[in-house]
Short mmCIF file of C-alpha atoms in Angstrom, two decimals:
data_model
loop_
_atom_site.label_atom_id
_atom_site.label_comp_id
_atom_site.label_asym_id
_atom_site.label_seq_id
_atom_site.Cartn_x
_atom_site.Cartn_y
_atom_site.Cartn_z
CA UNK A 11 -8.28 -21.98 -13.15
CA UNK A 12 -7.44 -19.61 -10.15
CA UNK A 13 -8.98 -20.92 -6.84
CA UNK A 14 -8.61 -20.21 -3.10
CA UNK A 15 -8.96 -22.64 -0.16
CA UNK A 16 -9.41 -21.76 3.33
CA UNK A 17 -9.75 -23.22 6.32
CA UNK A 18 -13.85 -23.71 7.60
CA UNK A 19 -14.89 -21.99 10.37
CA UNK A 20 -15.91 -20.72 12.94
CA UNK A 21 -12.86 -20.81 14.80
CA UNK A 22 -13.46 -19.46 18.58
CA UNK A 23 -10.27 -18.04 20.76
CA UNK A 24 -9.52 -16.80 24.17
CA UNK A 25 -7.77 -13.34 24.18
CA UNK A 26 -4.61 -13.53 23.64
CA UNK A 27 -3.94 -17.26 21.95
CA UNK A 28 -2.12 -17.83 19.10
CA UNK A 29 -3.98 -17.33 15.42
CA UNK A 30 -3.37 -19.11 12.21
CA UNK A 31 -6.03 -19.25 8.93
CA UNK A 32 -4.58 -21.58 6.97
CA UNK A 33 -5.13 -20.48 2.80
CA UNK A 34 -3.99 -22.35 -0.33
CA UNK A 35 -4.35 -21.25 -3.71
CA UNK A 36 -4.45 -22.30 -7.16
CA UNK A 37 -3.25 -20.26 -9.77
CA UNK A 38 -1.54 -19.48 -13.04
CA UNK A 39 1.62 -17.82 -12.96
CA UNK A 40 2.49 -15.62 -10.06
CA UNK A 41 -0.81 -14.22 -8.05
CA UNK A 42 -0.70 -11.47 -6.02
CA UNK A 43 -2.18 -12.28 -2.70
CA UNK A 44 -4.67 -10.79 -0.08
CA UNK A 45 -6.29 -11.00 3.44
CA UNK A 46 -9.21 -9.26 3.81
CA UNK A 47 -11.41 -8.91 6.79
CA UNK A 48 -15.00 -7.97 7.21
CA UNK A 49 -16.19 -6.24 11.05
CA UNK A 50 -19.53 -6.60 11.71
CA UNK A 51 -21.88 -3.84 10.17
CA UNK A 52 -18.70 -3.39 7.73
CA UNK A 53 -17.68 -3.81 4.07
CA UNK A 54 -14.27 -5.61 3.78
CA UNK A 55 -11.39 -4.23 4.08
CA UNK A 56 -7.73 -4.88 2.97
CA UNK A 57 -5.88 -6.58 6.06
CA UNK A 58 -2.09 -7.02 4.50
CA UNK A 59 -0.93 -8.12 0.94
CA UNK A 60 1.76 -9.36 -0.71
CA UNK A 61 2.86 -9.90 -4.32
CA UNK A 62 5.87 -11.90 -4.89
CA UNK A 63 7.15 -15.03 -3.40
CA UNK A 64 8.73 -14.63 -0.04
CA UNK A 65 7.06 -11.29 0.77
CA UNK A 66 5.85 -10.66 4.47
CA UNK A 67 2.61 -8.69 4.67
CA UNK A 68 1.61 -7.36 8.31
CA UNK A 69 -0.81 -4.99 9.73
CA UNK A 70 -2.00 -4.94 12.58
CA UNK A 71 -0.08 -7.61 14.26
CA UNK A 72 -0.90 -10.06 11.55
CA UNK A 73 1.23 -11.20 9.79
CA UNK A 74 1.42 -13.68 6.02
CA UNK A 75 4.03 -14.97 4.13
CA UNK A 76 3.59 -15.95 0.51
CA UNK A 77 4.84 -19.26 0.27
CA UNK A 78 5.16 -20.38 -3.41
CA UNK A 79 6.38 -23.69 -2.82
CA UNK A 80 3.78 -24.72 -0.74
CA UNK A 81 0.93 -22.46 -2.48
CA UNK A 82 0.55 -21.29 0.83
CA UNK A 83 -0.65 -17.75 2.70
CA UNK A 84 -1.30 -18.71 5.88
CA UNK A 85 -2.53 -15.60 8.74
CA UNK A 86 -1.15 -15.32 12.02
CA UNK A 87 -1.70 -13.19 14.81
CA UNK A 88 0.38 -13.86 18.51
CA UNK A 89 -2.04 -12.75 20.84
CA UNK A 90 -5.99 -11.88 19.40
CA UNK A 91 -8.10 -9.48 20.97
CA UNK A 92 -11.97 -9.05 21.02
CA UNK A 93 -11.92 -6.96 18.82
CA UNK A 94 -10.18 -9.00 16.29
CA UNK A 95 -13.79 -10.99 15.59
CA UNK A 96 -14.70 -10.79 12.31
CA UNK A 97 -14.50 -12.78 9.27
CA UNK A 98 -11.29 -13.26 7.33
CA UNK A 99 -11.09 -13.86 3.48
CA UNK A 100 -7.99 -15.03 1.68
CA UNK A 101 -8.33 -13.76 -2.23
CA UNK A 102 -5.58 -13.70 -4.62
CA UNK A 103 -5.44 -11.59 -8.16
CA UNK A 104 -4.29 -12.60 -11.22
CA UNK A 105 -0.58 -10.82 -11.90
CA UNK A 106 -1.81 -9.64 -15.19
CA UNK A 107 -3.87 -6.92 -12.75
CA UNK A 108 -7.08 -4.88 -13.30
CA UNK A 109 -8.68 -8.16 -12.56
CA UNK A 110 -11.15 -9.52 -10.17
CA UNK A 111 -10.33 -11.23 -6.98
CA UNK A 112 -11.28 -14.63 -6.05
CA UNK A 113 -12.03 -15.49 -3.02
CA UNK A 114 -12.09 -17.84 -0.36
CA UNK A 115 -15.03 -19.35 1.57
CA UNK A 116 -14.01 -16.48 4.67
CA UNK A 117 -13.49 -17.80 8.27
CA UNK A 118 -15.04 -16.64 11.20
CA UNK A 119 -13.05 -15.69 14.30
CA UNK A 120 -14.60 -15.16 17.33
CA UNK A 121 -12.73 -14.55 20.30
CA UNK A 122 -13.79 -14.08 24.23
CA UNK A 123 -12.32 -12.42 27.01
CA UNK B 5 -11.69 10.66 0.74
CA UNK B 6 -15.12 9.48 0.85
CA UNK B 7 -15.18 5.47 0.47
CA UNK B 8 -17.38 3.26 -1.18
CA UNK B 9 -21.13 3.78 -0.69
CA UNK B 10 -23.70 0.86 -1.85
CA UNK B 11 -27.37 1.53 -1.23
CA UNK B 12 -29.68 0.22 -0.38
CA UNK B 13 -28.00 -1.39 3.05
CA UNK B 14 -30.63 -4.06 2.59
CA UNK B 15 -33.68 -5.26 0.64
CA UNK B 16 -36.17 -8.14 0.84
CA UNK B 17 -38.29 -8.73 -1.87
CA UNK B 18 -40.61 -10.95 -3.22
CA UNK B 19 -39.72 -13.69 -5.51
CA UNK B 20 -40.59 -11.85 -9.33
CA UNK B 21 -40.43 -8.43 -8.22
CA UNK B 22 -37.22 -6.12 -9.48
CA UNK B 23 -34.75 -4.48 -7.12
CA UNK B 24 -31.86 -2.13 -8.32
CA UNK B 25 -28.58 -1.80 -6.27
CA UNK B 26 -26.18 0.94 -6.65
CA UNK B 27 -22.86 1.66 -6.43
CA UNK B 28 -21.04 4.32 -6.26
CA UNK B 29 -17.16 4.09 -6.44
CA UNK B 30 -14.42 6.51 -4.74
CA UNK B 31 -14.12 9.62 -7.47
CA UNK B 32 -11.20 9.15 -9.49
CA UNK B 33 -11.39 5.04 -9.91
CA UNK B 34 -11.86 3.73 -13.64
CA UNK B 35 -12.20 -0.34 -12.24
CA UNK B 36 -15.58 -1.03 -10.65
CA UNK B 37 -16.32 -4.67 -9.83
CA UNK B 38 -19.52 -6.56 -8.56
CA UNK B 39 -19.39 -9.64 -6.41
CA UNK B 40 -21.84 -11.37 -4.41
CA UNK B 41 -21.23 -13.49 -1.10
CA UNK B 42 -24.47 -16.06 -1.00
CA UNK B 43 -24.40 -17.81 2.92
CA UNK B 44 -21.88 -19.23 4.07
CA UNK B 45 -19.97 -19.36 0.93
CA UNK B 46 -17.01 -17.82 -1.56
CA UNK B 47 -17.14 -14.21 -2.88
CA UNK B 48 -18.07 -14.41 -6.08
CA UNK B 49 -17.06 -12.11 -9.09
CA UNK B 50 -20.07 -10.71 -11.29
CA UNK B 51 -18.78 -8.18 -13.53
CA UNK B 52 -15.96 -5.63 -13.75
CA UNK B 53 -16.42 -1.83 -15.61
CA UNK B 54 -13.48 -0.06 -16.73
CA UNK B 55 -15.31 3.36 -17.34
CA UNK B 56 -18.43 2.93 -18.32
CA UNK B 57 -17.41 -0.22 -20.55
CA UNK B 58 -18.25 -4.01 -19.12
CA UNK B 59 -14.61 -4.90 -19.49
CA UNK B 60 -15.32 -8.56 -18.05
CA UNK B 61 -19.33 -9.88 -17.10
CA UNK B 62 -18.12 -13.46 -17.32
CA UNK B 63 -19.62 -13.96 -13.78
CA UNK B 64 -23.22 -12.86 -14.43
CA UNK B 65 -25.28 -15.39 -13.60
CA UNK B 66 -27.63 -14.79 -16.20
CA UNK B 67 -29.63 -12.72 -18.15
CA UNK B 68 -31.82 -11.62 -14.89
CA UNK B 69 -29.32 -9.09 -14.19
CA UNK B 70 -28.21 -6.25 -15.70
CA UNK B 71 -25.58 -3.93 -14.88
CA UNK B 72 -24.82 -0.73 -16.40
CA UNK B 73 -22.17 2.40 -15.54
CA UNK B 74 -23.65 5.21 -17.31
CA UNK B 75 -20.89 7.87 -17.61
CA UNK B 76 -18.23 6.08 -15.75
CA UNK B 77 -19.24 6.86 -12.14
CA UNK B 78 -21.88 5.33 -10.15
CA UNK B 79 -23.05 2.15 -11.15
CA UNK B 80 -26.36 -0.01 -10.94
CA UNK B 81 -27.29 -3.70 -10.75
CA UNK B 82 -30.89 -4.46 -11.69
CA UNK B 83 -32.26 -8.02 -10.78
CA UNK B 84 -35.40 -8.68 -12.95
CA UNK B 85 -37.37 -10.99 -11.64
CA UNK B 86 -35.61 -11.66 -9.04
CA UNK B 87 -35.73 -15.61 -8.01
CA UNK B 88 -34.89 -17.14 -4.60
CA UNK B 89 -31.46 -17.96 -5.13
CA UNK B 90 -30.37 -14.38 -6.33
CA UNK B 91 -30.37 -13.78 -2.10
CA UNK B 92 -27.26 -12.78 -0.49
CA UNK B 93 -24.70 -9.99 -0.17
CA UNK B 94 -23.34 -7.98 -2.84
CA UNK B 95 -20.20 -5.95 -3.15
CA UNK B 96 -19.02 -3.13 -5.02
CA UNK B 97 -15.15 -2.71 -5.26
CA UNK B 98 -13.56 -0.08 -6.84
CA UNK B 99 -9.50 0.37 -7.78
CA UNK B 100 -7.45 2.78 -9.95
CA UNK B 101 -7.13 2.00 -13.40
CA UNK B 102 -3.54 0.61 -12.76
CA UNK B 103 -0.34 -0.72 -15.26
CA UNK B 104 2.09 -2.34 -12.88
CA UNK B 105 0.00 -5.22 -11.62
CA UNK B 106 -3.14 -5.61 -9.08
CA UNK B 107 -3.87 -2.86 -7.44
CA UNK B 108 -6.00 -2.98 -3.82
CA UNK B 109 -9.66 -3.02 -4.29
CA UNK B 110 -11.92 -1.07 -2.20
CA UNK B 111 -14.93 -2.45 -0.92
CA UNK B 112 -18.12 -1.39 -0.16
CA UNK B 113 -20.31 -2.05 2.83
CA UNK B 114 -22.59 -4.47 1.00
CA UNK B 115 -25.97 -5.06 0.22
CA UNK B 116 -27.76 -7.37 1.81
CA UNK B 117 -30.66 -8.48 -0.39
CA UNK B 118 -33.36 -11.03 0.33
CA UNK B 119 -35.76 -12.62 -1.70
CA UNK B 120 -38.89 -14.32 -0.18
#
């Protein structure tokens, strides 16, 4: 079955340090994967994507690269901000589309000034 | 273009009584999904309308809940009798009806809904 793994949280950050969520996945056939993230008082939103192997997706200064041999979609951001805090969610979706995401367990950053 | 809307924002409850969420999707999208976040844990899938047919309700927990799409727009999730358990946040995504692969779902603010 399709599965997604994410690192636990919380994670807590000075402005400005270095980010990585680390995400692995388990699926069948070629997933398209996702980073959502979820302000406080807000629904989720789509953070960056990407569908094939190889593909960068960045917004916002983050930045994930699906890594097929390692399973891997790991987020990165160079320098955080306060505003950054919120909770991250890796989900990939099947590549047959129309499909429902599956999620992982969401991390929560929190970061200080 | 007016996003996602759930309502209500939150509800508590008492364990046995019924609560009804709704959902109602940006105009023009044919895939509506359900989730549900209980603490501290994954995003779950529920169900998935394409129109106003349940194309997938593999997720439902069981046959407490009922979700229906009458007429292919807004859409309802009835939990009757609610138990304890049933507690937690629940999403409504909607997407175009799309043939070249996944398409980006589009979430709503939540529900939070408690049951005491």
């Amino acid at each position: 079955g399709n599965s997604v793994t994410q690192m636990e949280g919380p994670v807590t950050l000075s402005e400005e340090a270095f980010l990585t969520i680390n995400c692995t996945y388990t699926a069948t056939g070629y997933p398209s994967l996702f980073w959502y993230v979820q302000y406080p008082g807000e629904g989720l939103q789509l953070l960056l994507k990407a569908t094939k192997a190889d593909d960068k997706g960045s917004n916002k200064g983050f930045e994930a690269t699906y890594r097929k041999e390692t399973t891997s979609f790991h987020l990165e951001k160079g320098s955080v901000q306060v505003s950054d805090s919120a909770v991250y969610f890796c989900a990939l979706s099947p590549v047959s589309g129309n499909t429902p995401l599956v999620f992982g367990k969401g991390t929560r950053l929190s970061v200080i000034a | 273009e007016a996003g996602v809307t759930q309502f209500p924002s939150h509800s508590v409850i008492e364990k046995g009584q019924t609560v009804t969420l709704r959902c109602d999707p940006i105009s023009g999208h044919d895939n509506l999904y359900w989730y549900r976040r209980v603490m501290g844990k994954e995003i779950k899938f529920l169900l998935h309308f394409v129109k106003e047919s349940k194309q997938d309700e593999s997720g439902m927990p069981n046959n407490r809940f009922l979700a229906e799409r009458t007429g292919g727009t807004y859409s309802t999730l009835k939990v009757q009798p609610a138990e304890l358990e049933d507690s937690g946040v629940y999403f409504c995504a909607s997407s175009r009806l799309w043939a070249g692969g996944a398409d980006e779902q589009f979430f709503g603010p939540g529900t939070r809904l408690t049951v005491l």
